[in-house]
Amino acid sequence: MARESLADIDVAGIVNGMDARRLGIYIVVTLFIAFFLAPLEAGILTAIKTDASISQTVPFLPPGADGVTAENVGTAFDQLYGSIINSLVMAIPATLITIVFASMAAYGLTMIDWRGQVGILVLFLIGVFVPYQAVIIPIDKFWYQVFPLAEMLEPVARLKLVEPGHLQLVPLTITHIAYGIPIVTVLFRGYYQSMPTSFIEAAKIDGKSLTSIYKDIVLPLSKPMFGVVFIYQFTQIYNEFLFSLTIIKYANATAATMTLVLSGIGASISGVDYGLRMAAAFLAALPTLVLYIAFSEQFAKGLQTGGA
């Protein structure tokens, strides 16, 4: 049956109907796909190769039958598992709280007229352009000298609810929330500016309060934008390194995040273990890949409606 289907394909008709422009587009698209997928293919193959196979073959060619191993993946999982859990425990609530606060802030700055909103908006815009490097020392002073929150929460650790070392994730989470709200607010504001105002005006005429308008009208219409912003902000927080290094400080700390541990995997005085490093990199990227796949539909709708 498969042979009949292939025989039914009019190859000559396809070739005759293909002009030079269409053929050029196909060639360019194929080159782009190969350009972006080649590093991934080489990385996956390197992750499952033995050390001998890595040194004897080029990165993008598969190993021989005796050159395949799962040891790199197993070792990388053992070293990364705890830090990935720490990153998820920190990144998921930080992302959710950020987008909820930013959505409400954007609603107040876009759809409600009140005195002083321009000045507040300017402060949000300034917050967008503050670089990470400019705040790491103030953050270190604040969380360790001015307001040592992790130490204040130590009574919670005595209740055996969490390990004492994990308390450092709390100031790290708050830092990401504070740093992420300005840019996410600006993204939501751009989306709300493109939203039809007829629903809002009709709701006001019906006597609905500002809170009811946000909850019953603006929030349901914002679902595509929530998908876009959730993927963007989660990826930013999950892959962030400088704040983790400033607050957690050490890769062997109980609260060490994925980026802190990943930077040291496969490195030693005897050289670099490329297979182990590649395996660790792909394991570390799995949560973001799963997120993109799970929210791909909302992400596409959000981009189409001008969300980002």
Coordinates of N, CA and C in Angstrom, one line a residue, residues 74-308:
G74 N 23.6 9.2 33.3 CA 23.4 8.8 34.7 C 24.2 9.7 35.7
T75 N 25.5 9.9 35.4 CA 26.3 10.7 36.3 C 25.8 12.2 36.3
A76 N 25.4 12.7 35.2 CA 24.9 14.1 35.1 C 23.6 14.2 35.9
F77 N 22.8 13.2 35.8 CA 21.5 13.3 36.6 C 21.8 13.2 38.1
D78 N 22.7 12.4 38.5 CA 23.0 12.3 39.9 C 23.5 13.6 40.5
Q79 N 24.4 14.3 39.7 CA 25.0 15.6 40.1 C 24.0 16.7 40.0
L80 N 23.0 16.7 39.1 CA 22.2 17.8 38.8 C 20.8 17.8 39.5
Y81 N 20.4 16.6 39.9 CA 19.0 16.4 40.3 C 18.6 17.4 41.4
G82 N 19.3 17.5 42.5 CA 19.0 18.4 43.6 C 18.9 19.8 43.2
S83 N 19.9 20.2 42.4 CA 19.9 21.6 42.0 C 18.8 22.0 41.0
I84 N 18.4 21.0 40.2 CA 17.2 21.3 39.3 C 16.0 21.5 40.1
I85 N 15.8 20.6 41.2 CA 14.6 20.8 42.1 C 14.7 22.2 42.7
N86 N 15.9 22.6 43.2 CA 16.0 23.9 43.8 C 15.6 25.0 42.8
S87 N 16.1 24.9 41.6 CA 15.7 25.9 40.6 C 14.2 26.0 40.3
L88 N 13.6 24.8 40.2 CA 12.2 24.8 40.0 C 11.4 25.3 41.2
V89 N 11.8 25.0 42.4 CA 11.2 25.5 43.6 C 11.3 27.0 43.7
M90 N 12.4 27.6 43.2 CA 12.6 29.0 43.2 C 11.9 29.7 42.0
A91 N 12.0 29.1 40.8 CA 11.6 29.7 39.5 C 10.1 29.7 39.4
I92 N 9.4 28.7 39.7 CA 7.9 28.6 39.5 C 7.2 29.6 40.3
P93 N 7.3 29.7 41.6 CA 6.6 30.7 42.4 C 7.0 32.1 42.0
A94 N 8.3 32.3 41.7 CA 8.8 33.6 41.3 C 8.2 34.1 40.0
T95 N 8.0 33.2 39.1 CA 7.4 33.5 37.8 C 5.9 33.8 38.0
L96 N 5.2 33.0 38.7 CA 3.8 33.2 38.9 C 3.5 34.5 39.6
I97 N 4.2 34.8 40.7 CA 4.0 36.0 41.5 C 4.3 37.2 40.6
T98 N 5.4 37.1 39.8 CA 5.8 38.2 39.0 C 4.7 38.6 38.0
I99 N 4.2 37.6 37.2 CA 3.2 37.9 36.2 C 1.9 38.3 36.7
V100 N 1.5 37.8 37.9 CA 0.2 38.3 38.5 C 0.4 39.8 38.9
F101 N 1.4 40.1 39.6 CA 1.6 41.5 40.0 C 1.8 42.4 38.8
A102 N 2.6 42.0 37.8 CA 2.8 42.8 36.7 C 1.6 43.0 35.8
S103 N 0.7 42.0 35.8 CA -0.5 42.1 35.0 C -1.4 43.2 35.7
M104 N -1.5 43.2 37.0 CA -2.3 44.1 37.7 C -1.7 45.5 37.6
A105 N -0.4 45.6 37.7 CA 0.3 46.9 37.5 C 0.0 47.5 36.1
A106 N 0.1 46.7 35.1 CA -0.1 47.1 33.7 C -1.5 47.5 33.5
Y107 N -2.4 46.8 34.1 CA -3.9 47.2 34.1 C -4.1 48.6 34.7
G108 N -3.5 48.8 35.8 CA -3.6 50.2 36.4 C -2.9 51.3 35.7
L109 N -1.8 50.9 35.0 CA -1.1 52.0 34.2 C -1.6 52.2 32.8
T110 N -2.5 51.3 32.4 CA -3.0 51.4 31.0 C -4.5 51.8 30.9
M111 N -5.3 51.2 31.7 CA -6.7 51.3 31.5 C -7.4 52.1 32.6
I112 N -6.6 52.7 33.5 CA -7.2 53.5 34.5 C -6.5 54.8 34.5
D113 N -7.2 55.9 34.5 CA -6.6 57.3 34.6 C -6.5 57.7 36.0
W114 N -5.3 58.0 36.5 CA -5.1 58.5 37.8 C -3.9 59.4 37.9
R115 N -3.8 60.3 38.8 CA -2.8 61.3 38.9 C -1.4 60.6 39.3
G116 N -0.4 60.9 38.5 CA 0.9 60.4 38.9 C 1.3 59.1 38.2
Q117 N 0.4 58.6 37.3 CA 0.7 57.3 36.7 C 1.9 57.4 35.7
V118 N 2.1 58.6 35.1 CA 3.2 58.7 34.1 C 4.5 58.6 34.9
G119 N 4.6 59.2 36.1 CA 5.8 59.1 36.8 C 6.1 57.7 37.3
I120 N 5.1 57.0 37.7 CA 5.2 55.5 38.1 C 5.7 54.7 36.9
L121 N 5.1 55.0 35.7 CA 5.4 54.3 34.5 C 6.9 54.5 34.1
V122 N 7.4 55.7 34.3 CA 8.8 56.0 34.1 C 9.7 55.2 35.0
L123 N 9.3 55.1 36.3 CA 10.1 54.2 37.2 C 10.1 52.8 36.7
F124 N 9.0 52.3 36.2 CA 9.0 50.9 35.7 C 10.0 50.8 34.5
L125 N 10.0 51.8 33.6 CA 10.8 51.8 32.4 C 12.3 51.9 32.9
I126 N 12.6 52.6 33.9 CA 14.0 52.7 34.4 C 14.4 51.3 34.9
G127 N 13.5 50.7 35.6 CA 13.8 49.4 36.2 C 14.1 48.3 35.1
V128 N 13.5 48.5 33.9 CA 13.8 47.6 32.8 C 15.3 47.6 32.4
F129 N 15.9 48.8 32.5 CA 17.2 49.0 31.9 C 18.3 48.9 33.0
V130 N 18.0 48.5 34.2 CA 19.0 48.3 35.2 C 19.7 47.0 35.0
P131 N 21.0 47.0 34.7 CA 21.7 45.7 34.4 C 21.9 44.9 35.7
Y132 N 22.1 43.6 35.5 CA 22.3 42.7 36.7 C 23.6 43.1 37.4
Q133 N 24.6 43.4 36.7 CA 25.9 43.7 37.3 C 25.9 44.9 38.2
A134 N 24.9 45.9 38.0 CA 24.9 47.1 38.8 C 24.2 46.8 40.1
V135 N 23.5 45.7 40.3 CA 22.8 45.5 41.6 C 23.3 44.3 42.4
I136 N 24.3 43.6 41.9 CA 24.7 42.4 42.7 C 25.3 42.8 44.1
I137 N 26.1 43.8 44.1 CA 26.7 44.2 45.4 C 25.6 44.8 46.4
P138 N 24.8 45.7 45.9 CA 23.7 46.1 46.8 C 22.8 44.9 47.3
I139 N 22.6 44.0 46.4 CA 21.8 42.8 46.8 C 22.5 42.0 47.9
D140 N 23.8 41.8 47.7 CA 24.6 41.1 48.7 C 24.5 41.8 50.0
K141 N 24.7 43.1 50.1 CA 24.7 43.9 51.3 C 23.3 43.8 51.9
F142 N 22.3 43.9 51.1 CA 20.9 43.9 51.6 C 20.5 42.6 52.3
W143 N 20.8 41.5 51.6 CA 20.3 40.2 52.1 C 21.2 39.6 53.2
Y144 N 22.4 40.1 53.3 CA 23.3 39.5 54.3 C 23.6 40.5 55.5
Q145 N 23.4 41.8 55.3 CA 23.7 42.8 56.4 C 22.4 43.6 56.8
V146 N 21.7 44.2 55.9 CA 20.6 45.0 56.2 C 19.3 44.2 56.6
F147 N 19.0 43.2 55.8 CA 17.8 42.4 56.0 C 18.1 40.9 55.8
P148 N 18.8 40.3 56.8 CA 19.2 38.8 56.6 C 18.0 37.9 56.7
L149 N 17.2 37.8 55.7 CA 15.9 37.1 55.7 C 16.1 35.6 56.0
A150 N 17.2 35.0 55.4 CA 17.4 33.6 55.6 C 17.6 33.3 57.1
E151 N 18.4 34.2 57.8 CA 18.6 34.0 59.2 C 17.3 34.2 60.0
M152 N 16.5 35.2 59.6 CA 15.2 35.4 60.3 C 14.3 34.2 60.2
L153 N 14.4 33.4 59.1 CA 13.5 32.3 58.9 C 14.0 31.0 59.6
E154 N 15.1 31.1 60.2 CA 15.7 29.8 60.8 C 14.7 29.2 61.8
P155 N 13.9 29.9 62.6 CA 12.9 29.2 63.4 C 12.0 28.2 62.6
V156 N 11.7 28.6 61.3 CA 10.9 27.7 60.5 C 11.7 26.4 60.2
A157 N 13.0 26.5 60.1 CA 13.8 25.3 59.9 C 13.8 24.4 61.1
R158 N 13.7 25.0 62.3 CA 13.7 24.2 63.5 C 12.4 23.4 63.6
L159 N 11.4 23.8 62.9 CA 10.1 23.0 62.9 C 10.2 21.8 61.9
K160 N 11.4 21.6 61.3 CA 11.7 20.5 60.4 C 10.8 20.5 59.1
L161 N 10.4 21.8 58.8 CA 9.6 21.9 57.6 C 10.5 21.9 56.3
V162 N 11.7 22.6 56.5 CA 12.6 22.6 55.4 C 14.0 22.5 56.0
E163 N 15.0 22.2 55.1 CA 16.4 22.2 55.5 C 16.8 23.6 55.7
P164 N 17.7 23.9 56.7 CA 18.1 25.3 56.9 C 18.8 25.9 55.7
G165 N 19.5 25.1 54.9 CA 20.2 25.7 53.8 C 19.3 26.1 52.7
H166 N 18.1 25.5 52.6 CA 17.1 25.9 51.6 C 16.5 27.2 51.8
L167 N 16.6 27.8 53.0 CA 16.1 29.1 53.3 C 16.7 30.2 52.4
Q168 N 17.9 30.0 51.9 CA 18.5 31.0 51.0 C 17.7 31.1 49.7
L169 N 16.9 30.2 49.3 CA 16.0 30.3 48.1 C 15.0 31.4 48.3
V170 N 14.6 31.7 49.5 CA 13.6 32.7 49.7 C 14.0 34.1 49.3
P171 N 15.2 34.6 49.7 CA 15.6 35.9 49.2 C 15.9 35.9 47.7
L172 N 16.4 34.8 47.2 CA 16.6 34.7 45.8 C 15.3 34.8 45.0
T173 N 14.3 34.1 45.5 CA 13.0 34.2 44.8 C 12.4 35.7 44.8
I174 N 12.5 36.3 46.0 CA 12.1 37.7 46.1 C 12.9 38.6 45.2
T175 N 14.2 38.4 45.1 CA 15.0 39.2 44.2 C 14.5 39.1 42.7
H176 N 14.3 37.8 42.3 CA 13.8 37.6 40.9 C 12.4 38.3 40.7
I177 N 11.6 38.2 41.7 CA 10.2 38.9 41.6 C 10.4 40.4 41.4
A178 N 11.2 41.0 42.2 CA 11.4 42.4 42.2 C 12.1 42.8 40.9
Y179 N 13.0 42.1 40.4 CA 13.8 42.4 39.2 C 12.9 42.1 37.9
G180 N 12.0 41.2 38.0 CA 11.2 40.8 36.8 C 10.0 41.7 36.6
I181 N 9.4 42.3 37.6 CA 8.2 43.0 37.5 C 8.2 44.1 36.5
P182 N 9.3 44.9 36.4 CA 9.3 46.0 35.4 C 9.1 45.6 34.0
I183 N 10.0 44.6 33.6 CA 9.9 44.2 32.2 C 8.6 43.5 31.8
V184 N 8.1 42.7 32.8 CA 6.9 42.0 32.5 C 5.7 43.0 32.5
T185 N 5.8 44.0 33.3 CA 4.7 45.0 33.3 C 4.7 45.7 32.0
V186 N 5.8 46.1 31.4 CA 5.9 46.7 30.1 C 5.3 45.8 29.0
L187 N 5.6 44.5 29.1 CA 5.1 43.6 28.1 C 3.6 43.5 28.2
F188 N 3.0 43.4 29.4 CA 1.6 43.4 29.6 C 1.0 44.7 29.1
R189 N 1.6 45.8 29.4 CA 1.1 47.1 29.0 C 0.9 47.2 27.5
G190 N 1.9 46.7 26.8 CA 1.8 46.7 25.3 C 0.7 45.9 24.8
Y191 N 0.4 44.8 25.5 CA -0.7 44.0 25.1 C -2.1 44.6 25.4
Y192 N -2.1 45.3 26.6 CA -3.4 45.9 27.0 C -3.7 47.1 26.1
Q193 N -2.7 47.8 25.6 CA -2.9 48.9 24.8 C -3.5 48.5 23.4
S194 N -3.3 47.3 23.0 CA -3.8 46.8 21.8 C -5.2 46.1 22.0
M195 N -5.6 46.0 23.2 CA -6.9 45.4 23.5 C -8.1 46.3 23.2
P196 N -9.2 45.8 22.6 CA -10.3 46.7 22.3 C -10.9 47.2 23.6
T197 N -11.2 48.5 23.6 CA -11.7 49.2 24.8 C -13.2 49.2 24.9
S198 N -13.9 48.6 23.9 CA -15.4 48.7 23.9 C -15.9 47.9 25.1
F199 N -15.3 46.7 25.4 CA -15.8 45.9 26.5 C -15.6 46.6 27.8
I200 N -14.5 47.3 27.9 CA -14.2 48.0 29.2 C -15.2 49.1 29.4
E201 N -15.5 49.9 28.3 CA -16.4 51.0 28.4 C -17.8 50.5 28.7
A202 N -18.2 49.4 28.1 CA -19.5 48.8 28.3 C -19.7 48.4 29.8
A203 N -18.6 47.8 30.3 CA -18.6 47.3 31.7 C -18.7 48.5 32.7
K204 N -18.0 49.6 32.3 CA -18.1 50.8 33.2 C -19.5 51.4 33.2
I205 N -20.2 51.4 32.0 CA -21.5 51.9 31.9 C -22.5 51.0 32.8
D206 N -22.2 49.7 32.8 CA -23.0 48.8 33.6 C -22.7 48.9 35.1
G207 N -21.8 49.7 35.4 CA -21.5 49.9 36.8 C -20.6 48.9 37.5
K208 N -19.8 48.2 36.7 CA -18.9 47.2 37.2 C -17.7 48.0 37.9
S209 N -17.2 47.5 38.9 CA -16.0 48.1 39.6 C -14.7 47.8 38.8
L210 N -13.6 48.5 39.1 CA -12.4 48.3 38.4 C -11.8 46.9 38.7
T211 N -12.1 46.4 39.9 CA -11.6 45.0 40.2 C -12.4 44.0 39.4
S212 N -13.7 44.2 39.3 CA -14.6 43.3 38.5 C -14.2 43.3 37.0
I213 N -13.9 44.5 36.5 CA -13.5 44.6 35.1 C -12.2 43.8 34.8
Y214 N -11.3 43.9 35.8 CA -10.0 43.2 35.6 C -10.2 41.7 35.7
K215 N -11.0 41.3 36.7 CA -11.2 39.8 36.9 C -12.1 39.2 35.9
D216 N -13.2 39.9 35.4 CA -14.1 39.2 34.5 C -13.9 39.5 33.1
I217 N -13.1 40.5 32.7 CA -12.9 40.9 31.3 C -11.5 40.8 30.9
V218 N -10.6 41.6 31.6 CA -9.2 41.8 31.2 C -8.5 40.4 31.4
L219 N -8.7 39.8 32.5 CA -7.9 38.6 32.8 C -8.2 37.5 31.8
P220 N -9.5 37.2 31.5 CA -9.7 36.1 30.5 C -9.2 36.4 29.1
L221 N -9.2 37.7 28.8 CA -8.7 38.1 27.4 C -7.1 38.1 27.4
S222 N -6.5 38.0 28.6 CA -5.1 38.0 28.7 C -4.4 36.6 28.7
K223 N -5.2 35.6 28.5 CA -4.6 34.2 28.6 C -3.4 34.0 27.6
P224 N -3.5 34.4 26.3 CA -2.4 34.2 25.4 C -1.1 35.0 25.9
M225 N -1.3 36.2 26.5 CA -0.2 37.0 26.9 C 0.4 36.3 28.2
F226 N -0.4 35.7 29.0 CA 0.1 35.0 30.2 C 1.0 33.9 29.7
G227 N 0.6 33.2 28.7 CA 1.5 32.1 28.2 C 2.8 32.6 27.7
V228 N 2.8 33.7 26.9 CA 4.1 34.3 26.4 C 5.0 34.7 27.6
V229 N 4.4 35.4 28.5 CA 5.2 36.0 29.6 C 5.7 34.9 30.6
F230 N 4.8 33.9 30.8 CA 5.3 32.8 31.7 C 6.5 32.1 31.1
I231 N 6.4 31.8 29.8 CA 7.6 31.1 29.2 C 8.8 32.0 29.2
Y232 N 8.7 33.3 28.9 CA 9.8 34.2 28.9 C 10.4 34.4 30.3
Q233 N 9.5 34.6 31.3 CA 10.1 34.9 32.7 C 10.6 33.7 33.3
F234 N 9.9 32.5 33.1 CA 10.5 31.3 33.7 C 11.9 31.0 33.1
T235 N 12.0 31.1 31.8 CA 13.3 30.8 31.2 C 14.4 31.8 31.7
Q236 N 14.0 33.1 31.9 CA 15.0 34.0 32.4 C 15.4 33.6 33.8
I237 N 14.5 33.3 34.7 CA 14.8 33.0 36.1 C 15.5 31.7 36.2
Y238 N 15.0 30.7 35.5 CA 15.6 29.3 35.6 C 17.1 29.3 35.1
N239 N 17.4 30.1 34.1 CA 18.7 30.1 33.6 C 19.6 31.2 34.1
E240 N 19.1 31.9 35.1 CA 19.9 33.1 35.6 C 21.1 32.6 36.5
F241 N 22.2 33.3 36.5 CA 23.4 32.8 37.2 C 23.9 33.8 38.2
L242 N 23.9 35.1 37.9 CA 24.6 36.1 38.7 C 23.9 36.2 40.1
F243 N 22.5 36.3 40.1 CA 21.8 36.4 41.4 C 22.0 35.2 42.2
S244 N 22.1 34.0 41.6 CA 22.3 32.8 42.3 C 23.7 32.8 43.0
L245 N 24.7 33.2 42.2 CA 26.1 33.3 42.7 C 26.2 34.3 43.8
T246 N 25.4 35.4 43.7 CA 25.5 36.4 44.8 C 24.9 36.0 46.1
I247 N 23.7 35.3 46.0 CA 23.0 35.0 47.2 C 23.3 33.6 47.7
I248 N 23.4 32.6 46.8 CA 23.7 31.3 47.3 C 25.2 31.1 47.4
K249 N 25.9 31.6 46.5 CA 27.4 31.7 46.6 C 28.2 30.5 46.2
Y250 N 27.8 29.3 46.6 CA 28.6 28.1 46.4 C 27.8 27.0 45.7
A251 N 28.5 26.3 44.8 CA 27.9 25.2 44.0 C 27.6 24.0 44.9
N252 N 28.3 23.9 46.0 CA 28.0 22.7 47.0 C 27.1 23.1 48.1
A253 N 26.5 24.3 48.0 CA 25.5 24.7 49.0 C 24.2 23.9 48.9
T254 N 23.5 23.7 50.0 CA 22.2 23.0 49.9 C 21.2 23.6 49.0
A255 N 21.2 24.9 48.9 CA 20.3 25.6 48.0 C 20.8 25.9 46.6
A256 N 21.9 25.3 46.3 CA 22.6 25.6 45.0 C 21.6 25.4 43.8
T257 N 21.5 26.3 42.9 CA 20.6 26.2 41.8 C 21.3 25.5 40.6
M258 N 20.5 25.2 39.6 CA 21.1 24.4 38.5 C 22.3 25.1 37.8
T259 N 22.2 26.4 37.6 CA 23.3 27.1 36.9 C 24.6 27.1 37.7
L260 N 24.5 27.1 39.0 CA 25.7 27.1 39.8 C 26.4 25.7 39.7
V261 N 25.6 24.7 39.8 CA 26.2 23.3 39.7 C 26.6 23.0 38.3
L262 N 25.8 23.4 37.3 CA 26.1 23.0 35.9 C 27.5 23.6 35.5
S263 N 27.8 24.8 36.0 CA 29.1 25.4 35.5 C 30.3 24.6 35.9
G264 N 30.2 23.7 36.9 CA 31.4 23.0 37.3 C 31.4 21.5 36.9
I265 N 30.3 21.0 36.3 CA 30.2 19.6 35.9 C 31.2 19.3 34.8
G266 N 31.9 18.3 34.9 CA 32.8 17.8 33.8 C 34.1 18.6 33.7
A267 N 34.4 19.5 34.6 CA 35.7 20.2 34.6 C 36.5 19.7 35.8
S268 N 37.8 19.5 35.5 CA 38.8 19.0 36.5 C 40.2 19.4 36.1
I269 N 41.1 19.2 36.9 CA 42.5 19.6 36.6 C 43.1 18.7 35.5
S270 N 42.4 17.5 35.2 CA 42.9 16.6 34.2 C 42.3 17.0 32.8
G271 N 41.3 17.9 32.8 CA 40.7 18.3 31.5 C 39.2 18.4 31.6
V272 N 38.6 18.5 30.4 CA 37.2 18.7 30.3 C 36.5 17.4 29.9
D273 N 35.5 16.9 30.6 CA 34.8 15.7 30.2 C 33.6 16.2 29.3
Y274 N 33.8 16.3 28.0 CA 32.8 16.8 27.1 C 31.5 16.0 27.1
G275 N 31.6 14.7 27.2 CA 30.4 13.9 27.2 C 29.5 14.2 28.4
L276 N 30.1 14.3 29.6 CA 29.4 14.5 30.8 C 28.8 15.9 30.7
R277 N 29.6 16.9 30.2 CA 29.1 18.3 30.1 C 27.9 18.4 29.2
M278 N 27.9 17.7 28.1 CA 26.8 17.8 27.1 C 25.6 17.1 27.7
A279 N 25.8 15.9 28.4 CA 24.6 15.3 29.0 C 24.0 16.2 30.1
A280 N 24.8 16.8 30.9 CA 24.3 17.7 31.9 C 23.6 18.9 31.3
A281 N 24.1 19.4 30.2 CA 23.4 20.6 29.6 C 22.0 20.2 29.1
F282 N 21.9 19.0 28.5 CA 20.6 18.6 28.0 C 19.6 18.3 29.1
L283 N 20.1 17.7 30.2 CA 19.2 17.5 31.3 C 18.8 18.8 31.9
A284 N 19.7 19.8 32.0 CA 19.3 21.1 32.6 C 18.3 21.8 31.7
A285 N 18.3 21.6 30.4 CA 17.4 22.3 29.5 C 16.1 21.6 29.4
L286 N 15.9 20.4 30.0 CA 14.6 19.7 29.8 C 13.4 20.5 30.3
P287 N 13.5 21.1 31.5 CA 12.3 21.8 32.0 C 11.8 22.9 31.1
T288 N 12.7 23.7 30.5 CA 12.3 24.7 29.6 C 11.8 24.2 28.3
L289 N 12.4 23.0 27.8 CA 11.8 22.4 26.6 C 10.4 21.9 26.8
V290 N 10.2 21.3 28.0 CA 8.8 20.8 28.3 C 7.8 22.0 28.4
L291 N 8.3 23.1 29.0 CA 7.4 24.3 29.1 C 7.1 24.9 27.7
Y292 N 8.0 24.9 26.8 CA 7.8 25.4 25.5 C 6.7 24.5 24.8
I293 N 6.9 23.2 24.9 CA 6.0 22.3 24.3 C 4.6 22.4 24.9
A294 N 4.5 22.5 26.2 CA 3.2 22.6 26.9 C 2.4 23.8 26.6
F295 N 3.2 25.0 26.4 CA 2.5 26.3 26.2 C 2.7 26.8 24.8
S296 N 3.0 25.9 23.9 CA 3.3 26.4 22.5 C 2.2 27.1 21.9
E297 N 0.9 26.6 22.1 CA -0.3 27.2 21.5 C -0.5 28.6 22.0
Q298 N -0.4 28.7 23.4 CA -0.6 30.1 23.9 C 0.5 31.0 23.5
F299 N 1.7 30.5 23.4 CA 2.8 31.3 23.0 C 2.6 31.8 21.6
A300 N 2.2 31.0 20.7 CA 2.0 31.4 19.3 C 0.8 32.4 19.2
K301 N -0.3 32.2 20.0 CA -1.4 33.2 20.0 C -0.9 34.5 20.6
G302 N -0.1 34.5 21.6 CA 0.3 35.7 22.2 C 1.2 36.5 21.3
L303 N 2.1 35.8 20.5 CA 2.9 36.5 19.5 C 2.1 37.1 18.4
Q304 N 1.0 36.4 18.0 CA 0.2 36.8 16.9 C -0.6 38.1 17.3
T305 N -1.0 38.2 18.6 CA -1.7 39.3 19.0 C -0.8 40.5 19.5
G306 N 0.5 40.4 19.2 CA 1.4 41.5 19.5 C 1.8 41.5 20.9
G307 N 1.9 40.4 21.5 CA 2.3 40.4 22.9 C 3.7 40.5 23.1
A308 N 4.6 40.2 22.2 CA 6.0 40.3 22.4 C 6.7 40.6 21.1

